[in-house]
PDB file of C-alpha atoms in Angstrom:
ATOM      1  CA  UNK H  17     -44.408  18.449   1.877  1.00 41.00           C
ATOM      2  CA  UNK H  18     -46.307  21.580   2.934  1.00 45.00           C
ATOM      3  CA  UNK H  19     -46.399  22.970   6.466  1.00 45.00           C
ATOM      4  CA  UNK H  20     -49.783  21.424   7.277  1.00 44.00           C
ATOM      5  CA  UNK H  21     -48.574  17.980   6.331  1.00 43.00           C
ATOM      6  CA  UNK H  22     -45.345  18.416   8.275  1.00 40.00           C
ATOM      7  CA  UNK H  23     -47.079  19.608  11.444  1.00 44.00           C
ATOM      8  CA  UNK H  24     -48.955  16.330  11.653  1.00 50.00           C
ATOM      9  CA  UNK H  25     -45.856  14.132  11.492  1.00 57.00           C
ATOM     10  CA  UNK H  26     -45.509  14.011  15.273  1.00 54.00           C
ATOM     11  CA  UNK H  27     -48.475  14.102  17.628  1.00 61.00           C
ATOM     12  CA  UNK H  28     -48.464  14.184  21.438  1.00 65.00           C
ATOM     13  CA  UNK H  29     -50.191  11.346  23.202  1.00 69.00           C
ATOM     14  CA  UNK H  30     -51.430  11.430  26.786  1.00 76.00           C
ATOM     15  CA  UNK H  31     -49.422  13.774  28.993  1.00 83.00           C
ATOM     16  CA  UNK H  32     -49.068  13.085  32.715  1.00 85.00           C
ATOM     17  CA  UNK H  33     -47.684  15.273  35.480  1.00 91.00           C
ATOM     18  CA  UNK H  34     -46.350  12.881  38.098  1.00 91.00           C
ATOM     19  CA  UNK H  35     -44.981  13.336  41.621  1.00 94.00           C
ATOM     20  CA  UNK H  36     -42.583  10.506  42.358  1.00 95.00           C
ATOM     21  CA  UNK H  37     -39.279   9.342  43.765  1.00 96.00           C
ATOM     22  CA  UNK H  38     -36.747   9.066  40.946  1.00 97.00           C
ATOM     23  CA  UNK H  39     -33.608   6.931  40.929  1.00 98.00           C
ATOM     24  CA  UNK H  40     -30.764   7.032  38.410  1.00 97.00           C
ATOM     25  CA  UNK H  41     -28.352   4.111  38.276  1.00 97.00           C
ATOM     26  CA  UNK H  42     -24.940   4.584  36.696  1.00 95.00           C
ATOM     27  CA  UNK H  43     -21.780   2.479  36.444  1.00 93.00           C
ATOM     28  CA  UNK H  44     -18.405   2.452  34.763  1.00 88.00           C
ATOM     29  CA  UNK H  45     -20.028   1.221  31.561  1.00 84.00           C
ATOM     30  CA  UNK H  46     -22.275   4.295  31.398  1.00 85.00           C
ATOM     31  CA  UNK H  47     -19.697   6.856  32.552  1.00 78.00           C
ATOM     32  CA  UNK H  48     -17.389   5.959  29.681  1.00 73.00           C
ATOM     33  CA  UNK H  49     -18.770   8.729  27.459  1.00 54.00           C
ATOM     34  CA  UNK H  50     -16.685   7.828  24.419  1.00 52.00           C
ATOM     35  CA  UNK H  51     -19.132   5.804  22.378  1.00 51.00           C
ATOM     36  CA  UNK H  52     -16.784   4.934  19.507  1.00 51.00           C
ATOM     37  CA  UNK H  53     -15.268   1.463  19.366  1.00 54.00           C
ATOM     38  CA  UNK H  54     -17.929   0.035  21.663  1.00 62.00           C
ATOM     39  CA  UNK H  55     -18.037  -3.688  21.072  1.00 71.00           C
ATOM     40  CA  UNK H  56     -20.933  -6.078  21.474  1.00 76.00           C
ATOM     41  CA  UNK H  57     -19.696  -7.186  24.914  1.00 77.00           C
ATOM     42  CA  UNK H  58     -19.938  -3.626  26.251  1.00 77.00           C
ATOM     43  CA  UNK H  59     -23.504  -3.200  25.029  1.00 81.00           C
ATOM     44  CA  UNK H  60     -24.383  -6.671  26.300  1.00 82.00           C
ATOM     45  CA  UNK H  61     -23.139  -5.695  29.776  1.00 83.00           C
ATOM     46  CA  UNK H  62     -25.457  -2.666  29.822  1.00 85.00           C
ATOM     47  CA  UNK H  63     -28.376  -4.867  28.767  1.00 88.00           C
ATOM     48  CA  UNK H  64     -27.540  -7.344  31.541  1.00 89.00           C
ATOM     49  CA  UNK H  65     -27.447  -4.484  34.054  1.00 91.00           C
ATOM     50  CA  UNK H  66     -30.851  -3.314  32.836  1.00 92.00           C
ATOM     51  CA  UNK H  67     -32.255  -6.834  33.246  1.00 93.00           C
ATOM     52  CA  UNK H  68     -31.041  -6.977  36.860  1.00 92.00           C
ATOM     53  CA  UNK H  69     -32.493  -3.519  37.544  1.00 94.00           C
ATOM     54  CA  UNK H  70     -35.883  -4.472  36.091  1.00 93.00           C
ATOM     55  CA  UNK H  71     -35.913  -7.671  38.146  1.00 92.00           C
ATOM     56  CA  UNK H  72     -35.333  -5.635  41.325  1.00 92.00           C
ATOM     57  CA  UNK H  73     -37.925  -3.067  40.225  1.00 93.00           C
ATOM     58  CA  UNK H  74     -40.591  -5.745  40.118  1.00 92.00           C
ATOM     59  CA  UNK H  75     -39.810  -6.624  43.741  1.00 93.00           C
ATOM     60  CA  UNK H  76     -40.116  -3.000  44.880  1.00 95.00           C
ATOM     61  CA  UNK H  77     -43.019  -1.876  42.660  1.00 93.00           C
ATOM     62  CA  UNK H  78     -40.992   0.580  40.600  1.00 94.00           C
ATOM     63  CA  UNK H  79     -41.273   1.562  36.950  1.00 93.00           C
ATOM     64  CA  UNK H  80     -38.556   1.785  34.293  1.00 93.00           C
ATOM     65  CA  UNK H  81     -38.438   5.241  32.671  1.00 92.00           C
ATOM     66  CA  UNK H  82     -35.406   5.385  30.439  1.00 90.00           C
ATOM     67  CA  UNK H  83     -32.048   3.856  29.500  1.00 90.00           C
ATOM     68  CA  UNK H  84     -29.475   6.216  27.998  1.00 87.00           C
ATOM     69  CA  UNK H  85     -25.761   7.033  28.204  1.00 85.00           C
ATOM     70  CA  UNK H  86     -26.580   8.775  31.515  1.00 90.00           C
ATOM     71  CA  UNK H  87     -27.671   5.475  33.061  1.00 94.00           C
ATOM     72  CA  UNK H  88     -30.912   3.701  33.914  1.00 95.00           C
ATOM     73  CA  UNK H  89     -33.687   5.924  35.256  1.00 96.00           C
ATOM     74  CA  UNK H  90     -36.585   4.479  37.260  1.00 96.00           C
ATOM     75  CA  UNK H  91     -39.389   5.916  39.379  1.00 95.00           C
ATOM     76  CA  UNK H  92     -41.508   4.972  42.366  1.00 95.00           C
ATOM     77  CA  UNK H  93     -44.838   6.744  42.140  1.00 90.00           C
ATOM     78  CA  UNK H  94     -47.093   4.766  44.451  1.00 81.00           C
ATOM     79  CA  UNK H  95     -44.375   3.247  46.588  1.00 80.00           C
ATOM     80  CA  UNK H  96     -41.688   5.912  46.907  1.00 83.00           C
ATOM     81  CA  UNK H  97     -40.756   4.489  50.321  1.00 85.00           C
ATOM     82  CA  UNK H  98     -39.257   1.617  48.358  1.00 94.00           C
ATOM     83  CA  UNK H  99     -36.912   3.792  46.278  1.00 96.00           C
ATOM     84  CA  UNK H 100     -34.098   3.856  48.817  1.00 96.00           C
ATOM     85  CA  UNK H 101     -34.491   0.194  49.745  1.00 95.00           C
ATOM     86  CA  UNK H 102     -34.329  -0.658  46.043  1.00 97.00           C
ATOM     87  CA  UNK H 103     -31.086   1.335  45.702  1.00 97.00           C
ATOM     88  CA  UNK H 104     -29.525  -0.324  48.752  1.00 97.00           C
ATOM     89  CA  UNK H 105     -30.530  -3.806  47.579  1.00 96.00           C
ATOM     90  CA  UNK H 106     -29.025  -3.154  44.148  1.00 96.00           C
ATOM     91  CA  UNK H 107     -25.750  -2.102  45.776  1.00 96.00           C
ATOM     92  CA  UNK H 108     -25.702  -5.115  48.074  1.00 94.00           C
ATOM     93  CA  UNK H 109     -26.386  -7.487  45.172  1.00 93.00           C
ATOM     94  CA  UNK H 110     -23.536  -5.868  43.236  1.00 92.00           C
ATOM     95  CA  UNK H 111     -21.127  -7.239  45.862  1.00 91.00           C
ATOM     96  CA  UNK H 112     -21.925 -10.805  44.804  1.00 89.00           C
ATOM     97  CA  UNK H 113     -18.974 -12.380  43.008  1.00 87.00           C
ATOM     98  CA  UNK H 114     -20.895 -12.902  39.785  1.00 85.00           C
ATOM     99  CA  UNK H 115     -22.010  -9.233  39.664  1.00 87.00           C
ATOM    100  CA  UNK H 116     -18.878  -7.378  40.806  1.00 89.00           C
ATOM    101  CA  UNK H 117     -17.542  -6.751  37.312  1.00 88.00           C
ATOM    102  CA  UNK H 118     -20.968  -6.125  35.796  1.00 86.00           C
ATOM    103  CA  UNK H 119     -21.745  -3.368  38.323  1.00 91.00           C
ATOM    104  CA  UNK H 120     -18.227  -1.993  38.603  1.00 91.00           C
ATOM    105  CA  UNK H 121     -18.296   1.657  39.677  1.00 93.00           C
ATOM    106  CA  UNK H 122     -21.982   1.505  40.631  1.00 96.00           C
ATOM    107  CA  UNK H 123     -23.403   4.837  41.787  1.00 97.00           C
ATOM    108  CA  UNK H 124     -26.991   5.926  42.393  1.00 98.00           C
ATOM    109  CA  UNK H 125     -28.812   9.248  42.773  1.00 98.00           C
ATOM    110  CA  UNK H 126     -32.227   9.550  44.453  1.00 98.00           C
ATOM    111  CA  UNK H 127     -34.531  12.585  44.453  1.00 97.00           C
ATOM    112  CA  UNK H 128     -38.238  13.387  44.761  1.00 96.00           C
ATOM    113  CA  UNK H 129     -40.142  15.793  42.535  1.00 95.00           C
ATOM    114  CA  UNK H 130     -42.337  16.445  39.531  1.00 94.00           C
ATOM    115  CA  UNK H 131     -42.042  14.874  36.094  1.00 92.00           C
ATOM    116  CA  UNK H 132     -43.789  15.512  32.806  1.00 90.00           C
ATOM    117  CA  UNK H 133     -44.286  12.220  30.978  1.00 86.00           C
ATOM    118  CA  UNK H 134     -45.642  12.091  27.455  1.00 85.00           C
ATOM    119  CA  UNK H 135     -45.722   9.710  24.506  1.00 81.00           C
ATOM    120  CA  UNK H 136     -44.895  11.274  21.147  1.00 82.00           C
ATOM    121  CA  UNK H 137     -46.647   9.423  18.341  1.00 79.00           C
ATOM    122  CA  UNK H 138     -45.551   9.186  14.715  1.00 76.00           C
ATOM    123  CA  UNK H 139     -47.505   6.755  12.566  1.00 73.00           C
ATOM    124  CA  UNK H 140     -46.674   3.342  14.096  1.00 74.00           C
ATOM    125  CA  UNK H 141     -43.888   4.675  16.309  1.00 76.00           C
ATOM    126  CA  UNK H 142     -44.370   5.675  19.964  1.00 76.00           C
ATOM    127  CA  UNK H 143     -41.546   7.472  21.776  1.00 76.00           C
ATOM    128  CA  UNK H 144     -41.450   8.495  25.459  1.00 77.00           C
ATOM    129  CA  UNK H 145     -40.743  12.141  26.264  1.00 84.00           C
ATOM    130  CA  UNK H 146     -39.533  12.870  29.814  1.00 85.00           C
ATOM    131  CA  UNK H 147     -38.998  16.378  31.128  1.00 87.00           C
ATOM    132  CA  UNK H 148     -37.968  16.848  34.748  1.00 91.00           C
ATOM    133  CA  UNK H 149     -35.382  18.720  36.785  1.00 92.00           C
ATOM    134  CA  UNK H 150     -35.726  15.857  39.259  1.00 94.00           C
ATOM    135  CA  UNK H 151     -34.379  13.408  36.678  1.00 94.00           C
ATOM    136  CA  UNK H 152     -31.540  15.827  35.866  1.00 93.00           C
ATOM    137  CA  UNK H 153     -30.638  16.011  39.561  1.00 95.00           C
ATOM    138  CA  UNK H 154     -30.506  12.222  39.990  1.00 96.00           C
ATOM    139  CA  UNK H 155     -28.228  11.936  36.962  1.00 95.00           C
ATOM    140  CA  UNK H 156     -25.825  14.542  38.350  1.00 94.00           C
ATOM    141  CA  UNK H 157     -25.881  12.842  41.759  1.00 96.00           C
ATOM    142  CA  UNK H 158     -25.031   9.451  40.289  1.00 96.00           C
ATOM    143  CA  UNK H 159     -22.275  10.969  38.134  1.00 93.00           C
ATOM    144  CA  UNK H 160     -20.711  12.762  41.133  1.00 93.00           C
ATOM    145  CA  UNK H 161     -21.089  10.054  43.781  1.00 95.00           C
ATOM    146  CA  UNK H 162     -17.811   8.373  42.870  1.00 92.00           C
ATOM    147  CA  UNK H 163     -15.916  11.609  43.612  1.00 93.00           C
ATOM    148  CA  UNK H 164     -17.029  11.326  47.236  1.00 96.00           C
ATOM    149  CA  UNK H 165     -16.488   7.553  47.417  1.00 95.00           C
ATOM    150  CA  UNK H 166     -20.267   7.179  47.726  1.00 97.00           C
ATOM    151  CA  UNK H 167     -22.628   4.710  46.150  1.00 97.00           C
ATOM    152  CA  UNK H 168     -25.946   6.339  47.006  1.00 98.00           C
ATOM    153  CA  UNK H 169     -26.582  10.080  47.217  1.00 98.00           C
ATOM    154  CA  UNK H 170     -30.035  11.354  48.157  1.00 98.00           C
ATOM    155  CA  UNK H 171     -31.473  14.870  48.381  1.00 97.00           C
ATOM    156  CA  UNK H 172     -33.212  16.636  51.243  1.00 96.00           C
ATOM    157  CA  UNK H 173     -36.322  16.803  49.026  1.00 94.00           C
ATOM    158  CA  UNK H 174     -36.432  13.018  49.114  1.00 96.00           C
ATOM    159  CA  UNK H 175     -35.647  12.897  52.842  1.00 95.00           C
ATOM    160  CA  UNK H 176     -38.514  15.314  53.560  1.00 93.00           C
ATOM    161  CA  UNK H 177     -40.980  12.902  51.963  1.00 90.00           C
ATOM    162  CA  UNK H 178     -39.716   9.889  53.856  1.00 86.00           C
ATOM    163  CA  UNK H 179     -40.454   9.377  57.537  1.00 79.00           C
ATOM    164  CA  UNK H 180     -37.406   8.236  59.481  1.00 85.00           C
ATOM    165  CA  UNK H 181     -34.834   8.102  56.687  1.00 89.00           C
ATOM    166  CA  UNK H 182     -32.121   9.675  58.833  1.00 88.00           C
ATOM    167  CA  UNK H 183     -32.850   7.336  61.746  1.00 90.00           C
ATOM    168  CA  UNK H 184     -33.610   4.112  59.881  1.00 93.00           C
ATOM    169  CA  UNK H 185     -30.685   4.134  57.444  1.00 95.00           C
ATOM    170  CA  UNK H 186     -26.965   4.651  57.894  1.00 97.00           C
ATOM    171  CA  UNK H 187     -26.209   8.022  56.348  1.00 97.00           C
ATOM    172  CA  UNK H 188     -24.285  11.237  56.792  1.00 97.00           C
ATOM    173  CA  UNK H 189     -24.978  14.785  55.692  1.00 97.00           C
ATOM    174  CA  UNK H 190     -22.503  15.389  52.894  1.00 97.00           C
ATOM    175  CA  UNK H 191     -23.124  19.113  52.438  1.00 97.00           C
ATOM    176  CA  UNK H 192     -25.204  21.628  50.493  1.00 96.00           C
ATOM    177  CA  UNK H 193     -25.664  22.008  46.751  1.00 95.00           C
ATOM    178  CA  UNK H 194     -26.810  24.991  44.694  1.00 94.00           C
ATOM    179  CA  UNK H 195     -28.940  24.750  41.545  1.00 90.00           C
ATOM    180  CA  UNK H 196     -27.696  27.682  39.471  1.00 88.00           C
ATOM    181  CA  UNK H 197     -30.640  27.722  37.053  1.00 82.00           C
ATOM    182  CA  UNK H 198     -33.329  27.850  39.717  1.00 86.00           C
ATOM    183  CA  UNK H 199     -31.410  29.439  42.589  1.00 88.00           C
ATOM    184  CA  UNK H 200     -32.586  26.626  44.889  1.00 89.00           C
ATOM    185  CA  UNK H 201     -30.378  25.049  47.536  1.00 94.00           C
ATOM    186  CA  UNK H 202     -30.649  21.720  49.328  1.00 95.00           C
ATOM    187  CA  UNK H 203     -28.711  19.219  51.393  1.00 97.00           C
ATOM    188  CA  UNK H 204     -27.442  15.932  50.040  1.00 97.00           C
ATOM    189  CA  UNK H 205     -26.788  12.801  52.081  1.00 98.00           C
ATOM    190  CA  UNK H 206     -24.476   9.850  51.582  1.00 98.00           C
ATOM    191  CA  UNK H 207     -26.409   6.650  52.370  1.00 97.00           C
ATOM    192  CA  UNK H 208     -23.746   4.019  53.011  1.00 97.00           C
ATOM    193  CA  UNK H 209     -25.893   0.962  53.740  1.00 97.00           C
ATOM    194  CA  UNK H 210     -25.017  -0.178  50.224  1.00 94.00           C
ATOM    195  CA  UNK H 211     -21.262   0.393  50.567  1.00 96.00           C
ATOM    196  CA  UNK H 212     -18.760  -2.464  50.959  1.00 94.00           C
ATOM    197  CA  UNK H 213     -18.576  -3.535  54.606  1.00 94.00           C
ATOM    198  CA  UNK H 214     -15.240  -1.889  55.449  1.00 95.00           C
ATOM    199  CA  UNK H 215     -16.299   1.444  53.915  1.00 96.00           C
ATOM    200  CA  UNK H 216     -19.671   1.308  55.637  1.00 97.00           C
ATOM    201  CA  UNK H 217     -18.238   0.714  59.108  1.00 96.00           C
ATOM    202  CA  UNK H 218     -15.587   3.377  58.631  1.00 97.00           C
ATOM    203  CA  UNK H 219     -18.277   5.945  57.792  1.00 97.00           C
ATOM    204  CA  UNK H 220     -20.387   4.771  60.732  1.00 97.00           C
ATOM    205  CA  UNK H 221     -17.500   5.365  63.131  1.00 96.00           C
ATOM    206  CA  UNK H 222     -16.686   8.816  61.768  1.00 97.00           C
ATOM    207  CA  UNK H 223     -20.221  10.116  61.138  1.00 97.00           C
ATOM    208  CA  UNK H 224     -20.349  12.448  64.149  1.00 97.00           C
ATOM    209  CA  UNK H 225     -16.920  13.913  63.369  1.00 96.00           C
ATOM    210  CA  UNK H 226     -17.800  14.316  59.697  1.00 98.00           C
ATOM    211  CA  UNK H 227     -21.125  16.082  60.255  1.00 98.00           C
ATOM    212  CA  UNK H 228     -19.575  18.312  62.920  1.00 98.00           C
ATOM    213  CA  UNK H 229     -16.913  19.263  60.389  1.00 98.00           C
ATOM    214  CA  UNK H 230     -19.572  20.085  57.795  1.00 98.00           C
ATOM    215  CA  UNK H 231     -21.454  22.276  60.289  1.00 98.00           C
ATOM    216  CA  UNK H 232     -18.252  24.130  61.217  1.00 98.00           C
ATOM    217  CA  UNK H 233     -17.373  24.638  57.558  1.00 98.00           C
ATOM    218  CA  UNK H 234     -20.783  26.152  56.815  1.00 97.00           C
ATOM    219  CA  UNK H 235     -20.344  28.493  59.814  1.00 97.00           C
ATOM    220  CA  UNK H 236     -17.037  29.698  58.370  1.00 97.00           C
ATOM    221  CA  UNK H 237     -14.857  28.038  61.033  1.00 98.00           C
ATOM    222  CA  UNK H 238     -12.515  26.587  58.408  1.00 98.00           C
ATOM    223  CA  UNK H 239      -9.496  25.881  60.615  1.00 98.00           C
ATOM    224  CA  UNK H 240     -11.575  24.023  63.192  1.00 98.00           C
ATOM    225  CA  UNK H 241     -13.527  22.189  60.486  1.00 98.00           C
ATOM    226  CA  UNK H 242     -10.253  21.158  58.847  1.00 98.00           C
ATOM    227  CA  UNK H 243      -9.050  19.589  62.099  1.00 98.00           C
ATOM    228  CA  UNK H 244     -12.126  17.330  62.207  1.00 98.00           C
ATOM    229  CA  UNK H 245     -11.630  16.112  58.627  1.00 98.00           C
ATOM    230  CA  UNK H 246      -7.908  15.552  59.255  1.00 98.00           C
ATOM    231  CA  UNK H 247      -8.765  13.328  62.231  1.00 97.00           C
ATOM    232  CA  UNK H 248     -11.071  11.281  59.983  1.00 98.00           C
ATOM    233  CA  UNK H 249      -8.306  10.859  57.403  1.00 97.00           C
ATOM    234  CA  UNK H 250      -5.886   9.638  60.076  1.00 97.00           C
ATOM    235  CA  UNK H 251      -8.210   6.669  60.557  1.00 95.00           C
ATOM    236  CA  UNK H 252      -9.445   6.291  56.974  1.00 95.00           C
ATOM    237  CA  UNK H 253      -7.255   7.859  54.304  1.00 94.00           C
ATOM    238  CA  UNK H 254      -9.727   6.725  51.641  1.00 93.00           C
ATOM    239  CA  UNK H 255     -12.530   9.004  52.856  1.00 97.00           C
ATOM    240  CA  UNK H 256     -12.775  11.021  49.653  1.00 97.00           C
ATOM    241  CA  UNK H 257     -15.396  13.436  51.018  1.00 98.00           C
ATOM    242  CA  UNK H 258     -13.166  14.342  53.968  1.00 98.00           C
ATOM    243  CA  UNK H 259     -10.310  14.970  51.522  1.00 97.00           C
ATOM    244  CA  UNK H 260     -12.540  17.277  49.464  1.00 96.00           C
ATOM    245  CA  UNK H 261     -13.348  19.300  52.561  1.00 98.00           C
ATOM    246  CA  UNK H 262      -9.685  19.570  53.607  1.00 98.00           C
ATOM    247  CA  UNK H 263      -8.835  20.986  50.182  1.00 97.00           C
ATOM    248  CA  UNK H 264     -11.811  23.364  50.365  1.00 97.00           C
ATOM    249  CA  UNK H 265     -10.860  24.521  53.873  1.00 98.00           C
ATOM    250  CA  UNK H 266      -7.299  25.195  52.701  1.00 98.00           C
ATOM    251  CA  UNK H 267      -8.600  27.300  49.806  1.00 97.00           C
ATOM    252  CA  UNK H 268     -10.945  29.246  52.063  1.00 97.00           C
ATOM    253  CA  UNK H 269      -8.160  29.919  54.578  1.00 97.00           C
ATOM    254  CA  UNK H 270      -5.974  31.130  51.707  1.00 97.00           C
ATOM    255  CA  UNK H 271      -8.739  33.477  50.539  1.00 96.00           C
ATOM    256  CA  UNK H 272      -9.106  31.632  47.223  1.00 96.00           C
ATOM    257  CA  UNK H 273     -12.789  30.597  47.525  1.00 95.00           C
ATOM    258  CA  UNK H 274     -15.799  32.377  46.088  1.00 95.00           C
ATOM    259  CA  UNK H 275     -18.865  32.981  48.242  1.00 94.00           C
ATOM    260  CA  UNK H 276     -20.540  29.993  46.592  1.00 95.00           C
ATOM    261  CA  UNK H 277     -17.538  27.765  47.351  1.00 94.00           C
ATOM    262  CA  UNK H 278     -17.846  28.724  51.018  1.00 95.00           C
ATOM    263  CA  UNK H 279     -21.420  27.468  51.182  1.00 94.00           C
ATOM    264  CA  UNK H 280     -21.825  24.631  48.669  1.00 95.00           C
ATOM    265  CA  UNK H 281     -19.852  21.511  47.817  1.00 93.00           C
ATOM    266  CA  UNK H 282     -21.424  21.477  44.353  1.00 91.00           C
ATOM    267  CA  UNK H 283     -22.895  24.188  42.098  1.00 90.00           C
ATOM    268  CA  UNK H 284     -24.991  22.740  39.272  1.00 85.00           C
TER     269      UNK H 284
END
């Protein structure tokens, strides 16, 4: 085959630049990265998850983008206000007895930004091509949520597009993140309306203490910040985010933190 013939093997279809809210849904089935020895039941569980997600998408006017080992990615272009409600509903439904095992380890990342969407055509085959830092961010959020005992993490970019998110949903400012490739920084928030009831109410009670601790940490008042997170852990020893901050405060007080570690809970 000569070069001219080869260059025509794949052809781009219509390319769209889209501004939208993006949601990535992950679970224990997706986070198990070892793909060997996967049996039919494992794959069937992922398909069942996807069916439940698509059913919810239809209710909230969302669109399925992709299913991969990173999870299920969806977007809300014309109804981005529904993105967070969709995520919360999915979490609440996962508490039903018949869905608990299917959605074990459920975690969700939500962001708002630009995507490049294109279909790559090859004879009778059409393949979607998605390029977006927004998608990458939602994947990282969903993969890291479990570390903070969170189910839904959202970015300040998403919050800025949504009127009343901080007042209309139960949430707490988790901290700041740094995007190493772009040099951009932003806040992330833990939305706990989709958490199990005991976790939700524990976070509701400690929200003021937690956010005060975060503010003190960012000001460099590590000893005082540590005292706030310790008080939270006296009431709820399972608050993983508070534990992370206690460890970080200890490192900062010992002079073992970099400048980035003093400002950001995550560097991506």
